[in-house]
């Protein structure tokens, strides 16, 4: 599968990795768990740069939020107390649905984002957590909000850079609710649809802010901006949830493929969004 | 039991140690000096003629040792179906041809020093195709003006090539017209089934070489070594005596390896290159270049009296065999002959068209036509019972075939010809139904469900199924035994253990008959130079047919042992018995001689090799029976169906090795669950496979498996060795209809198309069940 790969590097630092990437003239590929790269077997790859020894496997508390190194595995996310405590643990929950236990033992956060699949399990929770992606290239490090990263991922500006870290700020305040919902065909499956949601209500049960992200229903995972706006300031009740669930159906642009039809995906956006917001409401202490 | 020491005991697999320690047991576990890698250039088109093919660049590539196209090989019409001669399948296939008939069909083949060079050589082959209109939809195959897939004049045994009909079957007993007239209720429904793939852990793999005598050795993962030897000889036009087929351990076959699939082309590359050649399908190739289950459209009509008595049943099937007719009429024949006679209707009619399409080739697959037929029949029967206000279990109790019954439809529908009437000489079906019903909690749950107003709704459903044990009058096997100095026995069988445990079961039968412990039997199986003939592992035949041969051979050898013992112990043969590795007198004197001493006596004093062989066949195919009960939970918002509990009670006759028998049931159930709910090889409009990978072809994994209850209801089959029938196929038939019926019980919709996809469930829920429909009213139907 990599018959034309000439060299395999294992840099000991990010600086070295970035240098190797720049020197690869577009034919070097970053590899960590290899669960996408090896399957794809890109015939244009001439050099592989393994970043699992570049000091990028870590989960750190950082200013109330956390910083996650790109080479952190799904298994590590799943079990990390820091991640379990962050945003109701939705990131850990998403990581736990990502492939088999063998896959989760090697697949990494960086790979899940950099591969750019619209169905990537970590992306919707990270969108809802307002995560920031840190990339490095020869010129230094840059921070990008995750939505911006997803949009720019394939562009020239990012192609020669290495995703090194994802940071999530600590969501402040009381009466927050969080949820991650995934629909697959079997227990081990890429998402047919996945939905993450987070919100906060005030003392009167009014929604201060709400975030809803949907995966596998658009070219990248998306935030349902209009739905979020409509929720803001409303009392979190069954009607608000039902309207939001209807609303997301207008914000998605799913396709039909061998996994599901577009119509089914759209309908499932409604169902999963409703379930996600109901779970958020329960956590935020709102009776529906 | 009957004082048996080895049969009926859960001994460990005889090859278990070898397998778990990773000993080099499988086809791929050898490396030959100078071995080349063979690859096939697959057709990118569903239907095309090769106008020009130029292999010069490929041949010139360093490391390439052979490139073959249709111009280089003999043109011999044949079938790849590994069936007894004369095969009932059409002779419509060629080693290589100037026409391709499905995406993945052979265009050319190369052998090169590495896989990479072989793949590069394939890319260097220049082909100009004349792309022809393709027939992908089987409903259009017979339509006027449809492209003719087999227009070549030299193919034979095709029913009607100008209309793409590979085979046609029509059989009737009694008169269904009369039966329907006499019925109080007649219900007719249409069902659809899909393309499932076998997905063996070990894909098809073959290594060929020329031995020092110039004979072609074929080491291959095959269920049918002997048929393969005959067919390769026919195709390559070399004598059978110059071919040696070896079947090592196998990583599963499930029917997909009842097929001569790589052996011919691998052998041709070996003959062309004079070097060992290995060919192995990648997983992707296995999905569409190997075989799959026949998709069918079934129209089933049944007539019953008001009290539930079945009077007439009629099944009309349209099936597609894909581009070639491998197993075409025989699989479809089973859809009628093994399904309809489950009910004691005096009037039955079965009609079937098997059509060609420009699609991946269908073939033998565990169940062999029965999963499709039983899905239709058992779903229809459930509907009829519910319409009559009967408990489906009562309906089954009343109507299913019984001990002593003769199944006349089987007499009309044999393996490609008239068959033989089937008499039920053992039948545990009533106990199967009762015990599986108890396991699932049928009596309580049929009443209790559906309950609550949650979006999760539970229901229970059932199905009864049967199969055969070998093909009556066709399947036969032989076995040979010889005694060694230490009192052990060498057992040689042509039977082909596919991983299901045949070697263990056959050794158990030999050990039991000879009165020795299992470690005293050393088995070699599936080697055409060493072992005597066996048709192979298919049609649920190995335990009953090969086992029958082993029992006969062991009986003859036992008689020789007793002769020697009679002289040693000075006792008449009729007062001798053997057990625990010794022969002893049954009279009061209790004299005994060990098998070791006896062997030494025979070999060195009497100069006599204790040895004998036997052949065996049956003129009947005793049916194993199965009752499958499922409990499901339907998510009415997503349409997802979650199977909570699946209970299978199976009558295999005697279970020679109950643990292995249970393993066969559980394996069949896992495959049956996938068939029911998730597994489908999907083609696009141009016949290209959309999901030839495990990412998007979804099988049941450990986390998806429901609670399983597996019950063996043992009976004593007069035609089987130690009362054994078969078990490996029958449990795959039940899950789909049992689940469909449980879904009806849970949410009131009838599913008549497989696999049962969430989208289809949801659509049916929206269409058939207005949200405010009163639950009580619905279930009082």
CSV table of C-alpha atoms in Angstrom, one decimal, chain B residues 68 72-78 94-96 106 206 208-210 215-218 228-240 242-243 260 262-272:
chain,number,residue,atom,x,y,z
B,68,UNK,CA,-2.6,-14.5,-20.1
B,72,UNK,CA,-3.6,-17.8,-24.7
B,73,UNK,CA,-5.8,-20.3,-23.1
B,74,UNK,CA,-8.1,-23.2,-24.1
B,75,UNK,CA,-11.7,-22.3,-24.5
B,76,UNK,CA,-13.7,-24.8,-22.5
B,77,UNK,CA,-17.3,-24.0,-21.5
B,78,UNK,CA,-17.7,-25.0,-17.8
B,94,UNK,CA,-14.6,-19.6,-19.7
B,95,UNK,CA,-11.1,-19.5,-18.2
B,96,UNK,CA,-10.7,-16.1,-20.0
B,106,UNK,CA,-11.7,-11.6,-15.7
B,206,UNK,CA,-4.6,-20.7,-4.0
B,208,UNK,CA,0.0,-23.7,-7.4
B,209,UNK,CA,3.3,-25.3,-8.3
B,210,UNK,CA,4.7,-28.1,-10.4
B,215,UNK,CA,2.3,-32.6,-11.8
B,216,UNK,CA,0.3,-29.6,-11.0
B,217,UNK,CA,-0.1,-29.2,-7.2
B,218,UNK,CA,-3.0,-26.9,-6.1
B,228,UNK,CA,-11.8,-28.8,-8.3
B,229,UNK,CA,-9.4,-31.4,-9.5
B,230,UNK,CA,-11.9,-32.7,-12.1
B,231,UNK,CA,-12.8,-29.2,-13.2
B,232,UNK,CA,-9.3,-27.9,-13.5
B,233,UNK,CA,-8.3,-30.9,-15.5
B,234,UNK,CA,-11.3,-30.2,-17.8
B,235,UNK,CA,-10.5,-26.5,-18.2
B,236,UNK,CA,-6.7,-26.7,-18.6
B,237,UNK,CA,-7.1,-29.9,-20.6
B,238,UNK,CA,-4.7,-31.9,-18.6
B,239,UNK,CA,-5.4,-35.3,-17.1
B,240,UNK,CA,-6.8,-35.6,-13.6
B,242,UNK,CA,-1.5,-35.0,-13.2
B,243,UNK,CA,-3.3,-32.8,-10.7
B,260,UNK,CA,-13.6,-23.5,-8.5
B,262,UNK,CA,-9.0,-19.2,-8.5
B,263,UNK,CA,-7.6,-22.7,-9.1
B,264,UNK,CA,-8.0,-22.7,-12.8
B,265,UNK,CA,-6.4,-19.4,-13.5
B,266,UNK,CA,-3.7,-19.9,-10.9
B,267,UNK,CA,-2.9,-23.3,-12.5
B,268,UNK,CA,-2.8,-21.7,-15.9
B,269,UNK,CA,-0.3,-19.1,-14.7
B,270,UNK,CA,1.8,-21.8,-13.2
B,271,UNK,CA,1.8,-23.8,-16.4
B,272,UNK,CA,2.7,-20.7,-18.3
